[in-house]
CSV table of N, CA and C in Angstrom, one decimal:
chain,number,residue,atom,x,y,z
G,500,MET,N,31.2,-0.9,53.0
G,500,MET,CA,31.4,-2.0,51.9
G,500,MET,C,30.1,-3.0,51.9
G,501,PRO,N,29.2,-3.3,50.7
G,501,PRO,CA,28.4,-4.4,50.7
G,501,PRO,C,29.2,-5.7,50.8
G,502,HIS,N,28.3,-6.7,51.4
G,502,HIS,CA,28.7,-7.9,51.8
G,502,HIS,C,29.3,-8.6,50.4
G,503,LYS,N,28.7,-8.6,49.4
G,503,LYS,CA,28.9,-9.3,48.2
G,503,LYS,C,30.5,-8.8,47.6
G,504,GLU,N,30.7,-7.7,47.6
G,504,GLU,CA,31.9,-7.1,47.2
G,504,GLU,C,33.1,-7.7,48.0
G,505,SER,N,32.9,-7.9,49.3
G,505,SER,CA,34.0,-8.4,50.1
G,505,SER,C,34.3,-9.9,49.7
G,506,ILE,N,33.2,-10.6,49.5
G,506,ILE,CA,33.2,-12.0,49.0
G,506,ILE,C,33.9,-12.0,47.6
G,507,LEU,N,33.5,-11.0,47.1
G,507,LEU,CA,34.0,-11.2,45.4
G,507,LEU,C,35.7,-10.8,45.6
G,508,LYS,N,35.9,-10.0,46.4
G,508,LYS,CA,37.1,-9.5,46.5
G,508,LYS,C,38.1,-10.7,46.9
G,509,LEU,N,37.7,-11.5,48.1
G,509,LEU,CA,38.3,-12.6,48.5
G,509,LEU,C,38.5,-13.6,47.4
G,510,LYS,N,37.3,-13.8,46.7
G,510,LYS,CA,37.4,-15.0,45.6
G,510,LYS,C,38.4,-14.6,44.5
G,511,THR,N,38.5,-13.3,44.1
G,511,THR,CA,39.4,-12.9,43.1
G,511,THR,C,40.7,-12.7,43.4
G,512,GLU,N,40.9,-12.5,44.8
G,512,GLU,CA,42.5,-12.5,45.3
G,512,GLU,C,42.7,-14.1,45.2
G,513,ALA,N,42.2,-14.8,45.7
G,513,ALA,CA,42.2,-16.4,45.8
G,513,ALA,C,42.6,-16.9,44.3
G,514,PHE,N,41.8,-16.6,43.6
G,514,PHE,CA,41.9,-16.9,42.0
G,514,PHE,C,43.1,-16.4,41.3
G,515,ALA,N,43.7,-15.3,41.7
G,515,ALA,CA,44.9,-14.7,41.4
G,515,ALA,C,45.9,-15.4,41.7
G,516,PHE,N,45.9,-16.0,42.9
G,516,PHE,CA,47.2,-16.6,43.2
G,516,PHE,C,47.1,-18.0,42.7
G,517,ARG,N,45.9,-18.6,42.2
G,517,ARG,CA,45.9,-19.8,41.6
G,517,ARG,C,46.5,-19.5,40.1
G,518,VAL,N,46.2,-18.6,39.6
G,518,VAL,CA,46.5,-18.0,38.3
G,518,VAL,C,48.2,-17.9,38.4
G,519,ILE,N,48.6,-17.3,39.2
G,519,ILE,CA,50.0,-17.1,39.5
G,519,ILE,C,50.8,-18.3,39.3
G,520,ASN,N,50.3,-19.1,40.2
G,520,ASN,CA,50.7,-20.8,40.5
G,520,ASN,C,50.8,-21.3,38.9
G,521,LEU,N,49.6,-21.1,38.2
G,521,LEU,CA,49.4,-21.7,36.8
G,521,LEU,C,50.6,-21.2,35.9
G,522,TYR,N,50.7,-19.9,35.9
G,522,TYR,CA,51.5,-19.4,35.2
G,522,TYR,C,53.1,-19.9,35.6
G,523,LYS,N,53.5,-20.0,36.7
G,523,LYS,CA,54.9,-20.5,37.0
G,523,LYS,C,55.0,-21.9,36.4
G,524,TYR,N,53.9,-22.8,36.5
G,524,TYR,CA,54.0,-24.2,35.9
G,524,TYR,C,53.9,-24.1,34.4
G,525,LEU,N,53.3,-23.2,33.8
G,525,LEU,CA,53.5,-23.1,32.4
G,525,LEU,C,54.6,-22.7,32.0
G,526,VAL,N,55.4,-21.7,32.6
G,526,VAL,CA,56.5,-21.2,32.4
G,526,VAL,C,57.6,-22.4,32.4
G,527,GLU,N,57.6,-23.1,33.5
G,527,GLU,CA,58.4,-24.4,33.4
G,527,GLU,C,58.3,-25.4,32.4
G,528,GLN,N,57.3,-25.6,31.8
G,528,GLN,CA,56.8,-26.3,30.7
G,528,GLN,C,57.2,-25.4,29.5
G,529,ARG,N,57.6,-24.3,29.5
G,529,ARG,CA,58.1,-23.7,28.3
G,529,ARG,C,57.0,-23.2,27.5
G,530,GLU,N,56.0,-22.8,28.0
G,530,GLU,CA,54.8,-22.5,27.4
G,530,GLU,C,54.7,-21.0,27.9
G,531,THR,N,55.3,-20.1,27.1
G,531,THR,CA,55.3,-18.6,27.5
G,531,THR,C,54.2,-17.6,27.1
G,532,VAL,N,53.5,-17.8,25.8
G,532,VAL,CA,52.8,-16.9,25.4
G,532,VAL,C,51.4,-17.0,25.8
G,533,ILE,N,50.9,-18.3,26.0
G,533,ILE,CA,49.5,-18.4,26.7
G,533,ILE,C,49.7,-18.0,28.1
G,534,SER,N,50.8,-18.4,28.7
G,534,SER,CA,51.1,-18.0,30.1
G,534,SER,C,51.0,-16.7,30.4
G,535,LYS,N,51.4,-15.9,29.7
G,535,LYS,CA,51.4,-14.4,29.6
G,535,LYS,C,50.1,-14.0,29.8
G,536,GLN,N,49.2,-14.5,28.8
G,536,GLN,CA,47.8,-13.9,28.3
G,536,GLN,C,46.9,-14.2,29.6
G,537,ILE,N,47.1,-15.6,30.1
G,537,ILE,CA,46.3,-15.8,31.2
G,537,ILE,C,46.6,-15.3,32.6
G,538,TYR,N,47.9,-15.1,32.8
G,538,TYR,CA,48.4,-14.2,33.9
G,538,TYR,C,47.8,-12.8,33.9
G,539,ARG,N,47.9,-12.3,32.8
G,539,ARG,CA,47.4,-10.8,32.9
G,539,ARG,C,45.9,-10.8,32.9
G,540,SER,N,45.0,-11.8,32.2
G,540,SER,CA,43.7,-11.6,32.2
G,540,SER,C,43.1,-12.2,33.7
G,541,GLY,N,43.8,-13.1,34.3
G,541,GLY,CA,43.3,-13.8,35.4
G,541,GLY,C,43.7,-12.9,36.7
G,542,THR,N,44.8,-12.3,36.7
G,542,THR,CA,45.1,-11.4,37.8
G,542,THR,C,44.3,-10.0,37.6
G,543,SER,N,43.9,-9.7,36.5
G,543,SER,CA,43.4,-8.3,36.3
G,543,SER,C,41.9,-8.4,37.0
G,544,ILE,N,41.4,-9.5,37.1
G,544,ILE,CA,39.8,-9.7,37.5
G,544,ILE,C,40.0,-9.1,38.9
G,545,GLY,N,40.7,-9.5,39.7
G,545,GLY,CA,41.0,-9.1,41.2
G,545,GLY,C,41.4,-7.7,41.3
G,546,ALA,N,42.5,-7.1,40.5
G,546,ALA,CA,43.0,-5.8,40.4
G,546,ALA,C,41.7,-4.9,40.2
G,547,ASN,N,41.0,-5.2,39.1
G,547,ASN,CA,39.7,-4.4,38.8
G,547,ASN,C,38.7,-4.2,40.1
G,548,VAL,N,38.4,-5.3,40.7
G,548,VAL,CA,37.6,-5.5,41.8
G,548,VAL,C,38.1,-4.8,42.8
G,549,ALA,N,39.4,-4.8,43.0
G,549,ALA,CA,40.1,-3.8,44.2
G,549,ALA,C,39.7,-2.5,43.7
G,550,GLU,N,39.8,-2.1,42.5
G,550,GLU,CA,40.0,-0.7,42.2
G,550,GLU,C,38.2,-0.2,42.4
G,551,SER,N,37.5,-1.0,42.4
G,551,SER,CA,36.0,-0.6,42.2
G,551,SER,C,35.4,-0.2,43.6
G,552,ILE,N,36.3,-0.8,44.7
G,552,ILE,CA,36.0,-0.6,45.9
G,552,ILE,C,36.2,0.9,46.3
G,553,ASN,N,37.1,1.4,46.0
G,553,ASN,CA,37.3,2.8,46.1
G,553,ASN,C,37.0,3.8,44.9
G,554,ALA,N,36.2,3.3,44.1
G,554,ALA,CA,35.5,4.1,42.8
G,554,ALA,C,35.3,5.6,43.0
G,555,GLN,N,35.5,6.3,42.2
G,555,GLN,CA,35.1,7.8,42.2
G,555,GLN,C,33.9,8.2,42.1
G,556,SER,N,33.0,7.2,41.4
G,556,SER,CA,31.5,7.4,41.4
G,556,SER,C,30.9,6.1,41.1
G,557,HIS,N,29.5,6.2,41.3
G,557,HIS,CA,28.8,4.9,41.1
G,557,HIS,C,29.2,4.3,39.7
G,558,ALA,N,29.3,5.2,38.7
G,558,ALA,CA,29.5,4.9,37.3
G,558,ALA,C,30.9,4.3,37.1
G,559,ASP,N,31.7,4.7,37.8
G,559,ASP,CA,33.2,4.3,38.0
G,559,ASP,C,33.1,2.9,38.6
G,560,PHE,N,32.5,2.6,39.7
G,560,PHE,CA,32.2,1.3,40.3
G,560,PHE,C,31.6,0.4,39.3
G,561,VAL,N,30.7,0.5,38.5
G,561,VAL,CA,29.9,-0.4,37.5
G,561,VAL,C,31.1,-0.6,36.4
G,562,SER,N,31.8,0.5,35.9
G,562,SER,CA,32.8,0.4,35.1
G,562,SER,C,34.0,-0.6,35.5
G,563,LYS,N,34.4,-0.5,36.4
G,563,LYS,CA,35.4,-1.3,37.1
G,563,LYS,C,35.0,-2.8,37.2
G,564,LEU,N,33.8,-3.1,37.7
G,564,LEU,CA,33.4,-4.3,37.8
G,564,LEU,C,33.1,-5.0,36.2
G,565,SER,N,32.5,-4.1,35.3
G,565,SER,CA,32.4,-4.7,34.2
G,565,SER,C,33.6,-5.0,33.4
G,566,ILE,N,34.9,-4.1,33.6
G,566,ILE,CA,36.1,-4.7,33.1
G,566,ILE,C,36.6,-5.8,33.7
G,567,ALA,N,36.4,-6.2,35.0
G,567,ALA,CA,36.6,-7.4,35.7
G,567,ALA,C,35.8,-8.6,35.0
G,568,LEU,N,34.8,-8.3,34.6
G,568,LEU,CA,34.0,-9.3,34.1
G,568,LEU,C,34.4,-9.7,32.6
G,569,LYS,N,34.8,-8.8,31.9
G,569,LYS,CA,35.4,-8.8,30.5
G,569,LYS,C,36.8,-9.7,30.8
G,570,GLU,N,37.6,-9.3,31.8
G,570,GLU,CA,38.9,-10.1,32.0
G,570,GLU,C,38.4,-11.6,32.5
G,571,ALA,N,37.4,-11.9,33.2
G,571,ALA,CA,37.0,-13.2,33.8
G,571,ALA,C,36.7,-14.0,32.5
G,572,ASN,N,35.8,-13.2,31.5
G,572,ASN,CA,35.6,-14.0,30.3
G,572,ASN,C,36.8,-14.3,29.6
G,573,GLU,N,37.8,-13.4,29.3
G,573,GLU,CA,39.0,-13.7,28.5
G,573,GLU,C,39.7,-14.9,29.3
G,574,THR,N,39.8,-15.0,30.6
G,574,THR,CA,40.3,-16.1,31.3
G,574,THR,C,39.7,-17.3,31.0
G,575,GLU,N,38.4,-17.4,30.9
G,575,GLU,CA,37.7,-18.6,30.7
G,575,GLU,C,38.1,-18.9,29.2
G,576,TYR,N,38.2,-18.2,28.2
G,576,TYR,CA,38.9,-18.6,26.9
G,576,TYR,C,40.1,-19.1,27.0
G,577,TRP,N,41.1,-18.5,27.8
G,577,TRP,CA,42.6,-19.1,28.1
G,577,TRP,C,42.4,-20.5,28.7
G,578,LEU,N,41.8,-20.4,29.8
G,578,LEU,CA,41.6,-21.8,30.3
G,578,LEU,C,41.1,-23.0,29.3
G,579,LYS,N,40.1,-22.7,28.7
G,579,LYS,CA,39.7,-23.7,27.6
G,579,LYS,C,40.8,-24.1,26.7
G,580,THR,N,41.6,-23.1,26.2
G,580,THR,CA,42.6,-23.1,25.2
G,580,THR,C,43.8,-24.0,25.9
G,581,LEU,N,44.0,-23.6,26.9
G,581,LEU,CA,45.0,-24.4,27.7
G,581,LEU,C,44.7,-25.8,27.8
G,582,PHE,N,43.6,-26.2,28.3
G,582,PHE,CA,43.1,-27.5,28.3
G,582,PHE,C,42.9,-28.3,27.2
G,583,GLN,N,42.4,-27.7,26.2
G,583,GLN,CA,42.2,-28.3,24.8
G,583,GLN,C,43.6,-28.4,24.0
G,584,GLY,N,44.5,-27.8,24.5
G,584,GLY,CA,45.9,-27.9,24.0
G,584,GLY,C,46.7,-28.8,24.8
G,585,LYS,N,45.9,-29.5,25.7
G,585,LYS,CA,46.6,-30.4,26.7
G,585,LYS,C,47.8,-29.8,27.5
G,586,TYR,N,47.8,-28.3,27.7
G,586,TYR,CA,48.9,-27.8,28.6
G,586,TYR,C,48.4,-28.1,30.3
G,587,ILE,N,47.0,-28.3,30.3
G,587,ILE,CA,46.5,-28.6,31.8
G,587,ILE,C,45.6,-29.7,31.6
G,588,ASN,N,45.7,-30.4,32.8
G,588,ASN,CA,44.8,-31.6,32.8
G,588,ASN,C,43.4,-31.3,33.2
G,589,GLU,N,42.4,-32.3,33.1
G,589,GLU,CA,41.1,-32.1,33.1
G,589,GLU,C,40.8,-31.8,34.7
G,590,LYS,N,41.4,-32.4,35.5
G,590,LYS,CA,41.2,-32.0,37.0
G,590,LYS,C,41.5,-30.4,37.3
G,591,GLY,N,42.8,-30.1,36.8
G,591,GLY,CA,42.9,-28.5,36.9
G,591,GLY,C,42.3,-27.5,36.2
G,592,PHE,N,41.8,-28.1,35.1
G,592,PHE,CA,40.9,-27.2,34.3
G,592,PHE,C,39.6,-27.1,35.0
G,593,GLN,N,39.0,-28.2,35.3
G,593,GLN,CA,37.5,-28.1,35.9
G,593,GLN,C,37.6,-27.4,37.1
G,594,SER,N,38.6,-27.4,37.9
G,594,SER,CA,38.6,-26.5,39.2
G,594,SER,C,38.9,-25.2,39.2
G,595,MET,N,39.6,-24.6,38.2
G,595,MET,CA,39.9,-23.2,37.8
G,595,MET,C,38.8,-22.7,37.0
G,596,PHE,N,38.2,-23.7,36.2
G,596,PHE,CA,37.0,-23.0,35.4
G,596,PHE,C,35.8,-22.9,36.2
G,597,LYS,N,35.7,-23.8,37.3
G,597,LYS,CA,34.5,-23.6,38.3
G,597,LYS,C,34.6,-22.5,39.1
G,598,ASP,N,35.8,-21.9,39.5
G,598,ASP,CA,36.0,-20.8,40.3
G,598,ASP,C,35.9,-19.6,39.5
G,599,ASN,N,36.3,-19.7,38.2
G,599,ASN,CA,36.1,-18.5,37.4
G,599,ASN,C,34.9,-18.3,37.0
G,600,GLU,N,34.0,-19.3,36.9
G,600,GLU,CA,32.7,-19.5,36.4
G,600,GLU,C,31.8,-18.8,37.7
G,601,GLU,N,32.2,-18.9,38.9
G,601,GLU,CA,31.5,-18.4,40.0
G,601,GLU,C,31.8,-16.9,40.3
G,602,ILE,N,33.2,-16.6,39.9
G,602,ILE,CA,33.4,-15.2,39.9
G,602,ILE,C,32.5,-14.4,38.7
G,603,ILE,N,32.4,-15.1,37.6
G,603,ILE,CA,31.6,-14.5,36.5
G,603,ILE,C,30.2,-14.2,36.9
G,604,LYS,N,29.4,-15.2,37.8
G,604,LYS,CA,28.5,-15.2,38.0
G,604,LYS,C,28.2,-14.1,39.0
G,605,ILE,N,28.9,-14.0,40.2
G,605,ILE,CA,29.0,-12.8,41.2
G,605,ILE,C,29.2,-11.4,40.5
G,606,LEU,N,30.0,-11.4,39.6
G,606,LEU,CA,30.1,-10.1,38.8
G,606,LEU,C,28.8,-9.6,38.0
G,607,VAL,N,28.3,-10.7,37.3
G,607,VAL,CA,27.1,-10.2,36.6
G,607,VAL,C,26.0,-9.7,37.5
G,608,LYS,N,25.9,-10.6,38.7
G,608,LYS,CA,24.8,-10.1,39.6
G,608,LYS,C,25.1,-8.8,40.3
G,609,SER,N,26.4,-8.5,40.8
G,609,SER,CA,26.9,-7.2,41.3
G,609,SER,C,26.7,-6.2,40.4
G,610,ILE,N,26.8,-6.2,39.1
G,610,ILE,CA,26.6,-5.2,38.0
G,610,ILE,C,25.3,-5.0,37.9
G,611,LYS,N,24.4,-5.9,37.8
G,611,LYS,CA,22.9,-6.0,37.7
G,611,LYS,C,22.4,-5.2,38.9
G,612,THR,N,22.8,-5.5,39.9
G,612,THR,CA,22.2,-5.1,41.0
G,612,THR,C,22.8,-3.4,41.2
G,613,ALA,N,23.9,-3.1,40.8
G,613,ALA,CA,24.4,-1.6,40.9
G,613,ALA,C,23.8,-0.8,39.8
G,614,LYS,N,23.5,-1.5,38.6
G,614,LYS,CA,23.0,-0.7,37.7
G,614,LYS,C,21.4,-0.3,38.2
G,615,LYS,N,20.7,-1.5,38.8
G,615,LYS,CA,19.5,-1.1,39.2
G,615,LYS,C,19.2,-0.2,40.4
G,616,GLY,N,20.1,-0.2,41.3
G,616,GLY,CA,20.4,0.8,42.3
G,616,GLY,C,20.6,2.0,41.7
G,617,SER,N,21.2,2.5,40.6
G,617,SER,CA,21.4,3.7,40.0
G,617,SER,C,20.1,4.2,39.3
G,618,ASN,N,19.2,3.5,38.9
G,618,ASN,CA,17.9,3.7,38.2
G,618,ASN,C,16.9,4.3,39.4
G,619,GLU,N,17.0,3.8,40.5
G,619,GLU,CA,16.1,4.1,41.6
G,619,GLU,C,16.0,5.4,42.2
C-alpha cells in the first residue's frame, strides 16, 4: 500500500471520530437534522478511503477516492453551516475545517496521481 494512502486512512479515521463526537454534542443540543447530515458525510470519507484500499481495479480505486472527496466537500459545507448557525464555536470550527481541508488536499493529490499513473 502506498505511503500516502496509509496517512490518508489514519487522518480520515481520526476525523471520523471527531465527527462522531460532534454528532453526540449536537444531539445533546437537540440539533438532529444537521447532526445526521454531518455524521453521514463526515464518516463516509474514511469509509470510502478504507474501501479504496482493496479496490477491485484501478478505476474502482479512483472512484472510491472520488466519492470520499465528494463527501469531504459536503462535510465542509455542513461545518460552515454549523458555524454560521452558531451551533459550534469558532475554535471548534477552525480545527475541524482545517483537518477536513487537509484531507481534501490529500484526496485531490492522490486522485491526480492515480489518474496520471493509469495513463502511463
